[in-house]
Amino acid sequence: MLIKNRPGWEMPESQATPESVFLNRRSFMAGGAGLIAGSTLPQVAAAQGADPTLDLYPAKKNAAYTLDRPVTEEDLAANYNNFYEFGTSKDVAAASKKLVSRPWTVTIDGMVEKPLEIGFDDLVRKLPLEERLYRFRCVEAWSMAVPWTGIPLKAFVAFAKPLSGAKYIRFETFLNPRMASGQSQRWYPWPYTEGLTIAEATNELPLLVTGIYGKPIPAQHGAPLRLITPWKYGFKSVKSITKISFVAERPKTFWEGLQASEYGFWANVNPEVPHPRWSQASEQVLGTRDRKPTLLFNGYGEQVAGLYKGLESERLYM
Ligand code: MTE
């Protein structure tokens, strides 16, 4: 339920990144700096086989984004995933270790001033990073609450400089069936693709996520770069992005390609619009016995409801 005078997504500050994560970062910095004098932190990290972006974590918390429920335990979130490239069960954490996330090139193309191919480690240092607590609601009617670290998508769009004809952004995951055996299953329309309108993308909420729980994002959550759109069902949050294209036409998405009658382009959370095969009225909160009522736009209506004025004839909630 919404608490008076507090937005629906608020939670106590005490639920933020654990101190141990912060302290680990400090000890890494101290140890690394002593190991190779004169090296930059990313160089030290690479020499140690660690993630070259480790020095960026934990990122500054954006205190405006708080919740109404405890943060889901890290282990739980890390072992209950959807990543069809590595299998269709929730137990894909081990299989997804096959994901080779370095080197990782991101292509920015389509209707932009200057199409670009850029290494992920360069990209992440060109743009602002922050940590936000968000609720996350899967279309399968389970939910969690997670501290994501990421680049506000709005800042990325400004960096990409789209041309005026660009109306949508299309996101694409890698395609490599030898690395990701799920992609050998030809009945899926690989690669995984998703899309947003430019208006949605430049709203304050969407994040291009690079980290979780105060650390670089692990494989099973979509390393090294994924989308998070907290007011939409989780399938919109495409993982392991290699290509971001600015386009004039609405892109066809992975799930639309598979089953358009059940999974559409908009996929905004709405408890009153059931999935054709189950209710969306409530959600199972991971790690608890709680079944909570689902909120319109997952509780983020204040930020996003205005985006859909005039679009009422669209299937906005599927
Ligand atoms: N992205 C890719 N590339 N492949 C996927 O299978 N699954 C989606 C989304 N992004 C998926 C994906 C679905 S259905 C959900 S609910 C979320 O990722 C799950 O994110 P999580 O595993 O980090 O909780």
mmCIF file of C-alpha atoms in Angstrom, residues 15-314:
data_model
loop_
_atom_site.group_PDB
_atom_site.id
_atom_site.type_symbol
_atom_site.label_atom_id
_atom_site.label_comp_id
_atom_site.label_asym_id
_atom_site.label_seq_id
_atom_site.Cartn_x
_atom_site.Cartn_y
_atom_site.Cartn_z
ATOM 1 C CA GLN A 15 18.494 -1.136 3.102
ATOM 2 C CA ALA A 16 21.291 0.269 0.981
ATOM 3 C CA THR A 17 24.526 -1.416 -0.102
ATOM 4 C CA PRO A 18 26.117 -3.411 2.740
ATOM 5 C CA GLU A 19 29.170 -1.857 4.348
ATOM 6 C CA SER A 20 31.233 -4.999 3.623
ATOM 7 C CA VAL A 21 30.925 -4.356 -0.101
ATOM 8 C CA PHE A 22 32.195 -0.826 0.382
ATOM 9 C CA LEU A 23 35.075 -2.006 2.569
ATOM 10 C CA ASN A 24 36.066 -4.699 0.032
ATOM 11 C CA ARG A 25 36.432 -1.997 -2.533
ATOM 12 C CA ARG A 26 38.741 -0.027 -0.224
ATOM 13 C CA SER A 27 40.967 -3.042 0.464
ATOM 14 C CA PHE A 28 41.147 -3.795 -3.253
ATOM 15 C CA MET A 29 42.239 -0.241 -3.941
ATOM 16 C CA ALA A 30 44.911 -0.318 -1.236
ATOM 17 C CA GLY A 31 46.260 -3.722 -2.324
ATOM 18 C CA GLY A 32 46.181 -2.942 -6.024
ATOM 19 C CA ALA A 33 47.929 0.384 -5.730
ATOM 20 C CA GLY A 34 50.782 -1.261 -3.837
ATOM 21 C CA LEU A 35 51.080 -4.092 -6.342
ATOM 22 C CA ILE A 36 51.932 -2.183 -9.505
ATOM 23 C CA ALA A 37 53.240 1.294 -8.764
ATOM 24 C CA GLY A 38 52.170 3.932 -11.252
ATOM 25 C CA SER A 39 49.389 1.814 -12.759
ATOM 26 C CA THR A 40 45.837 3.010 -13.049
ATOM 27 C CA LEU A 41 43.199 1.110 -11.086
ATOM 28 C CA PRO A 42 41.666 -0.471 -14.227
ATOM 29 C CA GLN A 43 45.151 -1.674 -15.278
ATOM 30 C CA VAL A 44 45.760 -3.137 -11.835
ATOM 31 C CA ALA A 45 42.367 -4.834 -11.916
ATOM 32 C CA ALA A 46 43.017 -6.317 -15.350
ATOM 33 C CA ALA A 47 46.447 -7.577 -14.196
ATOM 34 C CA GLN A 48 44.757 -9.309 -11.277
ATOM 35 C CA GLY A 49 42.114 -10.853 -13.528
ATOM 36 C CA ALA A 50 39.492 -8.702 -11.835
ATOM 37 C CA ASP A 51 36.771 -6.660 -13.486
ATOM 38 C CA PRO A 52 38.422 -3.546 -14.999
ATOM 39 C CA THR A 53 35.567 -1.354 -13.773
ATOM 40 C CA LEU A 54 35.769 -2.469 -10.125
ATOM 41 C CA ASP A 55 37.060 0.929 -9.004
ATOM 42 C CA LEU A 56 33.738 2.520 -10.047
ATOM 43 C CA TYR A 57 31.820 0.638 -7.307
ATOM 44 C CA PRO A 58 29.974 1.292 -5.170
ATOM 45 C CA ALA A 59 28.685 4.260 -7.138
ATOM 46 C CA LYS A 60 27.032 7.263 -5.537
ATOM 47 C CA LYS A 61 23.523 6.458 -4.329
ATOM 48 C CA ASN A 62 20.691 8.527 -5.701
ATOM 49 C CA ALA A 63 18.669 9.091 -2.535
ATOM 50 C CA ALA A 64 15.513 9.940 -4.493
ATOM 51 C CA TYR A 65 14.981 6.265 -5.327
ATOM 52 C CA THR A 66 13.942 4.323 -2.279
ATOM 53 C CA LEU A 67 11.404 1.569 -1.743
ATOM 54 C CA ASP A 68 8.602 0.327 0.503
ATOM 55 C CA ARG A 69 10.063 -3.145 1.164
ATOM 56 C CA PRO A 70 13.369 -4.776 2.070
ATOM 57 C CA VAL A 71 15.998 -5.313 -0.595
ATOM 58 C CA THR A 72 16.003 -8.903 -1.883
ATOM 59 C CA GLU A 73 18.977 -10.916 -0.647
ATOM 60 C CA GLU A 74 21.800 -10.798 -3.149
ATOM 61 C CA ASP A 75 22.185 -14.593 -3.310
ATOM 62 C CA LEU A 76 18.528 -15.050 -3.998
ATOM 63 C CA ALA A 77 18.459 -12.550 -6.848
ATOM 64 C CA ALA A 78 21.642 -14.101 -8.266
ATOM 65 C CA ASN A 79 20.163 -17.604 -8.342
ATOM 66 C CA TYR A 80 16.681 -17.017 -9.711
ATOM 67 C CA ASN A 81 17.159 -15.650 -13.199
ATOM 68 C CA ASN A 82 15.697 -15.588 -16.664
ATOM 69 C CA PHE A 83 18.464 -15.744 -19.267
ATOM 70 C CA TYR A 84 17.168 -17.950 -22.080
ATOM 71 C CA GLU A 85 20.470 -17.792 -23.947
ATOM 72 C CA PHE A 86 21.820 -20.136 -21.230
ATOM 73 C CA GLY A 87 18.721 -22.235 -20.490
ATOM 74 C CA THR A 88 15.043 -21.897 -19.741
ATOM 75 C CA SER A 89 15.124 -22.703 -16.006
ATOM 76 C CA LYS A 90 15.671 -20.124 -13.272
ATOM 77 C CA ASP A 91 18.867 -21.969 -12.381
ATOM 78 C CA VAL A 92 21.150 -20.484 -15.048
ATOM 79 C CA ALA A 93 23.822 -18.851 -12.863
ATOM 80 C CA ALA A 94 26.385 -21.628 -13.466
ATOM 81 C CA ALA A 95 25.644 -22.011 -17.205
ATOM 82 C CA SER A 96 25.847 -18.245 -17.736
ATOM 83 C CA LYS A 97 29.488 -18.248 -16.549
ATOM 84 C CA LYS A 98 30.245 -19.192 -20.168
ATOM 85 C CA LEU A 99 29.392 -15.607 -21.091
ATOM 86 C CA VAL A 100 32.627 -13.904 -22.187
ATOM 87 C CA SER A 101 32.019 -10.283 -21.242
ATOM 88 C CA ARG A 102 35.497 -8.921 -22.112
ATOM 89 C CA PRO A 103 36.401 -7.481 -24.501
ATOM 90 C CA TRP A 104 32.883 -6.152 -25.081
ATOM 91 C CA THR A 105 32.035 -3.771 -27.885
ATOM 92 C CA VAL A 106 28.849 -1.731 -27.953
ATOM 93 C CA THR A 107 27.638 -0.544 -31.369
ATOM 94 C CA ILE A 108 25.615 2.682 -31.411
ATOM 95 C CA ASP A 109 24.040 3.100 -34.827
ATOM 96 C CA GLY A 110 21.005 4.026 -36.905
ATOM 97 C CA MET A 111 19.745 7.610 -36.818
ATOM 98 C CA VAL A 112 22.524 9.249 -34.795
ATOM 99 C CA GLU A 113 24.883 12.107 -35.637
ATOM 100 C CA LYS A 114 27.866 9.766 -35.629
ATOM 101 C CA PRO A 115 27.527 5.960 -35.460
ATOM 102 C CA LEU A 116 30.082 4.519 -33.096
ATOM 103 C CA GLU A 117 31.629 1.277 -31.901
ATOM 104 C CA ILE A 118 32.986 1.666 -28.403
ATOM 105 C CA GLY A 119 34.485 -0.696 -25.839
ATOM 106 C CA PHE A 120 32.239 -1.120 -22.802
ATOM 107 C CA ASP A 121 35.087 -0.148 -20.432
ATOM 108 C CA ASP A 122 35.518 3.162 -22.286
ATOM 109 C CA LEU A 123 31.793 3.839 -22.503
ATOM 110 C CA VAL A 124 31.200 3.368 -18.795
ATOM 111 C CA ARG A 125 33.860 5.979 -17.944
ATOM 112 C CA LYS A 126 32.361 8.593 -20.266
ATOM 113 C CA LEU A 127 28.943 8.675 -18.615
ATOM 114 C CA PRO A 128 27.567 9.246 -15.100
ATOM 115 C CA LEU A 129 26.978 6.191 -12.897
ATOM 116 C CA GLU A 130 24.656 6.059 -9.918
ATOM 117 C CA GLU A 131 22.985 3.507 -7.673
ATOM 118 C CA ARG A 132 19.193 3.315 -7.378
ATOM 119 C CA LEU A 133 16.857 1.042 -5.453
ATOM 120 C CA TYR A 134 14.091 -0.214 -7.723
ATOM 121 C CA ARG A 135 11.273 -2.709 -7.518
ATOM 122 C CA PHE A 136 11.412 -5.268 -10.322
ATOM 123 C CA ARG A 137 8.239 -7.084 -11.443
ATOM 124 C CA CYS A 138 8.426 -10.091 -13.760
ATOM 125 C CA VAL A 139 5.475 -10.867 -16.052
ATOM 126 C CA GLU A 140 5.459 -14.314 -14.363
ATOM 127 C CA ALA A 141 4.119 -12.571 -11.203
ATOM 128 C CA TRP A 142 7.222 -12.693 -8.995
ATOM 129 C CA SER A 143 9.073 -9.607 -7.852
ATOM 130 C CA MET A 144 12.230 -8.453 -6.138
ATOM 131 C CA ALA A 145 13.794 -5.187 -4.958
ATOM 132 C CA VAL A 146 17.322 -4.485 -6.115
ATOM 133 C CA PRO A 147 20.092 -1.873 -5.847
ATOM 134 C CA TRP A 148 21.094 -1.402 -9.497
ATOM 135 C CA THR A 149 24.039 0.715 -10.589
ATOM 136 C CA GLY A 150 23.772 2.237 -14.009
ATOM 137 C CA ILE A 151 23.888 5.100 -16.444
ATOM 138 C CA PRO A 152 20.600 7.023 -16.674
ATOM 139 C CA LEU A 153 19.453 6.127 -20.199
ATOM 140 C CA LYS A 154 18.630 9.782 -20.691
ATOM 141 C CA ALA A 155 22.348 10.627 -20.352
ATOM 142 C CA PHE A 156 23.243 7.883 -22.810
ATOM 143 C CA VAL A 157 20.736 9.257 -25.361
ATOM 144 C CA ALA A 158 22.302 12.721 -25.050
ATOM 145 C CA PHE A 159 25.738 11.109 -25.601
ATOM 146 C CA ALA A 160 24.499 9.229 -28.709
ATOM 147 C CA LYS A 161 22.992 12.409 -30.258
ATOM 148 C CA PRO A 162 19.991 10.978 -32.150
ATOM 149 C CA LEU A 163 18.709 12.696 -35.290
ATOM 150 C CA SER A 164 15.218 14.197 -35.214
ATOM 151 C CA GLY A 165 13.722 11.293 -37.242
ATOM 152 C CA ALA A 166 14.616 8.757 -34.533
ATOM 153 C CA LYS A 167 11.452 7.746 -32.684
ATOM 154 C CA TYR A 168 12.497 4.472 -31.019
ATOM 155 C CA ILE A 169 15.563 2.781 -29.562
ATOM 156 C CA ARG A 170 16.216 -0.874 -30.337
ATOM 157 C CA PHE A 171 18.470 -2.880 -28.002
ATOM 158 C CA GLU A 172 20.116 -6.117 -29.084
ATOM 159 C CA THR A 173 21.853 -8.889 -27.107
ATOM 160 C CA PHE A 174 24.928 -10.753 -28.443
ATOM 161 C CA LEU A 175 24.466 -13.661 -30.880
ATOM 162 C CA ASN A 176 26.862 -16.538 -30.316
ATOM 163 C CA PRO A 177 25.335 -20.025 -30.122
ATOM 164 C CA ARG A 178 28.750 -21.558 -29.407
ATOM 165 C CA MET A 179 28.991 -19.515 -26.208
ATOM 166 C CA ALA A 180 25.289 -19.562 -25.328
ATOM 167 C CA SER A 181 23.803 -22.954 -26.135
ATOM 168 C CA GLY A 182 20.220 -21.692 -25.791
ATOM 169 C CA GLN A 183 20.771 -19.766 -29.012
ATOM 170 C CA SER A 184 21.025 -23.097 -30.881
ATOM 171 C CA GLN A 185 17.303 -23.524 -30.277
ATOM 172 C CA ARG A 186 16.087 -22.197 -33.567
ATOM 173 C CA TRP A 187 12.430 -21.700 -32.632
ATOM 174 C CA TYR A 188 13.452 -18.602 -30.634
ATOM 175 C CA PRO A 189 13.898 -15.385 -32.658
ATOM 176 C CA TRP A 190 17.525 -14.745 -31.591
ATOM 177 C CA PRO A 191 19.151 -12.407 -30.860
ATOM 178 C CA TYR A 192 17.063 -11.118 -27.942
ATOM 179 C CA THR A 193 15.857 -7.624 -28.846
ATOM 180 C CA GLU A 194 13.852 -4.987 -27.030
ATOM 181 C CA GLY A 195 12.704 -1.449 -27.660
ATOM 182 C CA LEU A 196 11.524 1.797 -26.113
ATOM 183 C CA THR A 197 10.165 5.016 -27.555
ATOM 184 C CA ILE A 198 12.536 7.973 -27.338
ATOM 185 C CA ALA A 199 10.063 9.591 -24.915
ATOM 186 C CA GLU A 200 10.267 6.524 -22.631
ATOM 187 C CA ALA A 201 14.049 6.359 -22.964
ATOM 188 C CA THR A 202 14.491 9.988 -21.964
ATOM 189 C CA ASN A 203 12.237 9.645 -18.926
ATOM 190 C CA GLU A 204 14.167 9.752 -15.637
ATOM 191 C CA LEU A 205 13.644 6.057 -14.770
ATOM 192 C CA PRO A 206 15.364 3.752 -17.278
ATOM 193 C CA LEU A 207 18.911 2.753 -16.458
ATOM 194 C CA LEU A 208 21.591 1.148 -18.586
ATOM 195 C CA VAL A 209 22.722 -1.103 -15.806
ATOM 196 C CA THR A 210 26.370 -2.009 -15.250
ATOM 197 C CA GLY A 211 26.261 -3.117 -11.620
ATOM 198 C CA ILE A 212 24.161 -4.662 -8.874
ATOM 199 C CA TYR A 213 24.537 -4.785 -5.063
ATOM 200 C CA GLY A 214 27.383 -2.267 -5.283
ATOM 201 C CA LYS A 215 29.516 -4.376 -7.656
ATOM 202 C CA PRO A 216 29.899 -4.926 -11.397
ATOM 203 C CA ILE A 217 26.980 -6.964 -12.694
ATOM 204 C CA PRO A 218 27.599 -10.736 -12.843
ATOM 205 C CA ALA A 219 26.922 -12.846 -15.928
ATOM 206 C CA GLN A 220 23.525 -14.189 -14.907
ATOM 207 C CA HIS A 221 22.106 -10.661 -14.490
ATOM 208 C CA GLY A 222 23.293 -9.651 -17.989
ATOM 209 C CA ALA A 223 26.946 -8.585 -17.849
ATOM 210 C CA PRO A 224 28.332 -6.177 -18.715
ATOM 211 C CA LEU A 225 25.419 -3.948 -19.781
ATOM 212 C CA ARG A 226 21.647 -4.402 -19.519
ATOM 213 C CA LEU A 227 18.528 -2.292 -19.446
ATOM 214 C CA ILE A 228 16.239 -1.751 -16.438
ATOM 215 C CA THR A 229 12.780 -0.199 -16.889
ATOM 216 C CA PRO A 230 11.137 -0.612 -13.465
ATOM 217 C CA TRP A 231 7.585 0.318 -14.540
ATOM 218 C CA LYS A 232 7.501 -2.413 -17.187
ATOM 219 C CA TYR A 233 7.471 -6.198 -16.921
ATOM 220 C CA GLY A 234 10.965 -7.644 -16.512
ATOM 221 C CA PHE A 235 11.236 -9.055 -20.023
ATOM 222 C CA LYS A 236 11.739 -5.504 -21.327
ATOM 223 C CA SER A 237 15.012 -5.377 -19.372
ATOM 224 C CA VAL A 238 17.237 -6.844 -22.079
ATOM 225 C CA LYS A 239 20.567 -8.295 -20.915
ATOM 226 C CA SER A 240 24.131 -8.289 -22.279
ATOM 227 C CA ILE A 241 23.531 -5.536 -24.832
ATOM 228 C CA THR A 242 25.892 -5.283 -27.808
ATOM 229 C CA LYS A 243 23.950 -2.936 -30.056
ATOM 230 C CA ILE A 244 21.804 0.152 -29.465
ATOM 231 C CA SER A 245 20.098 1.477 -32.602
ATOM 232 C CA PHE A 246 18.063 4.657 -33.030
ATOM 233 C CA VAL A 247 15.272 3.957 -35.513
ATOM 234 C CA ALA A 248 12.154 5.513 -37.049
ATOM 235 C CA GLU A 249 9.896 2.446 -36.835
ATOM 236 C CA ARG A 250 8.760 0.532 -33.766
ATOM 237 C CA PRO A 251 11.141 -2.414 -33.439
ATOM 238 C CA LYS A 252 9.813 -5.951 -33.177
ATOM 239 C CA THR A 253 10.871 -7.439 -29.857
ATOM 240 C CA PHE A 254 12.013 -10.987 -28.972
ATOM 241 C CA TRP A 255 8.859 -11.891 -27.060
ATOM 242 C CA GLU A 256 6.567 -10.339 -29.652
ATOM 243 C CA GLY A 257 8.314 -12.503 -32.249
ATOM 244 C CA LEU A 258 7.630 -15.536 -30.102
ATOM 245 C CA GLN A 259 4.083 -14.885 -28.871
ATOM 246 C CA ALA A 260 2.662 -11.477 -29.791
ATOM 247 C CA SER A 261 -0.754 -12.243 -28.293
ATOM 248 C CA GLU A 262 0.825 -12.544 -24.804
ATOM 249 C CA TYR A 263 3.873 -10.239 -24.851
ATOM 250 C CA GLY A 264 3.656 -6.871 -26.553
ATOM 251 C CA PHE A 265 5.841 -3.850 -27.141
ATOM 252 C CA TRP A 266 4.609 -1.715 -24.229
ATOM 253 C CA ALA A 267 4.375 -4.235 -21.361
ATOM 254 C CA ASN A 268 3.604 -1.663 -18.659
ATOM 255 C CA VAL A 269 2.730 -3.237 -15.301
ATOM 256 C CA ASN A 270 -0.997 -3.125 -14.557
ATOM 257 C CA PRO A 271 -2.700 -5.310 -11.932
ATOM 258 C CA GLU A 272 -6.046 -4.919 -13.691
ATOM 259 C CA VAL A 273 -4.963 -6.346 -17.014
ATOM 260 C CA PRO A 274 -4.373 -10.077 -16.668
ATOM 261 C CA HIS A 275 -1.937 -12.034 -18.755
ATOM 262 C CA PRO A 276 -4.074 -14.273 -21.039
ATOM 263 C CA ARG A 277 -3.124 -17.255 -18.835
ATOM 264 C CA TRP A 278 -2.859 -15.811 -15.306
ATOM 265 C CA SER A 279 -3.774 -12.839 -13.111
ATOM 266 C CA GLN A 280 -1.396 -9.892 -12.635
ATOM 267 C CA ALA A 281 -3.279 -8.608 -9.565
ATOM 268 C CA SER A 282 -0.586 -9.649 -7.084
ATOM 269 C CA GLU A 283 3.019 -10.797 -6.981
ATOM 270 C CA GLN A 284 5.137 -13.259 -5.024
ATOM 271 C CA VAL A 285 7.943 -11.293 -3.371
ATOM 272 C CA LEU A 286 11.109 -13.407 -3.708
ATOM 273 C CA GLY A 287 12.522 -14.617 -0.407
ATOM 274 C CA THR A 288 9.309 -13.955 1.545
ATOM 275 C CA ARG A 289 5.905 -15.539 2.043
ATOM 276 C CA ASP A 290 4.357 -12.230 1.030
ATOM 277 C CA ARG A 291 1.983 -11.973 -1.862
ATOM 278 C CA LYS A 292 1.719 -8.255 -2.404
ATOM 279 C CA PRO A 293 -0.850 -6.420 -4.482
ATOM 280 C CA THR A 294 0.748 -5.288 -7.721
ATOM 281 C CA LEU A 295 0.749 -1.541 -8.322
ATOM 282 C CA LEU A 296 -0.107 0.261 -11.551
ATOM 283 C CA PHE A 297 3.168 0.990 -13.373
ATOM 284 C CA ASN A 298 4.770 -1.019 -10.549
ATOM 285 C CA GLY A 299 4.332 2.063 -8.346
ATOM 286 C CA TYR A 300 6.147 4.460 -10.714
ATOM 287 C CA GLY A 301 3.058 6.131 -12.200
ATOM 288 C CA GLU A 302 4.099 9.528 -10.910
ATOM 289 C CA GLN A 303 7.098 9.430 -13.235
ATOM 290 C CA VAL A 304 5.692 7.641 -16.271
ATOM 291 C CA ALA A 305 1.879 7.808 -16.550
ATOM 292 C CA GLY A 306 2.127 10.981 -18.649
ATOM 293 C CA LEU A 307 4.089 9.139 -21.331
ATOM 294 C CA TYR A 308 0.952 7.265 -22.365
ATOM 295 C CA LYS A 309 -1.514 10.137 -22.750
ATOM 296 C CA GLY A 310 -3.072 9.866 -26.196
ATOM 297 C CA LEU A 311 -1.934 6.258 -26.616
ATOM 298 C CA GLU A 312 -5.001 4.689 -24.988
ATOM 299 C CA SER A 313 -5.855 2.707 -28.130
ATOM 300 C CA GLU A 314 -2.555 0.793 -27.824
#
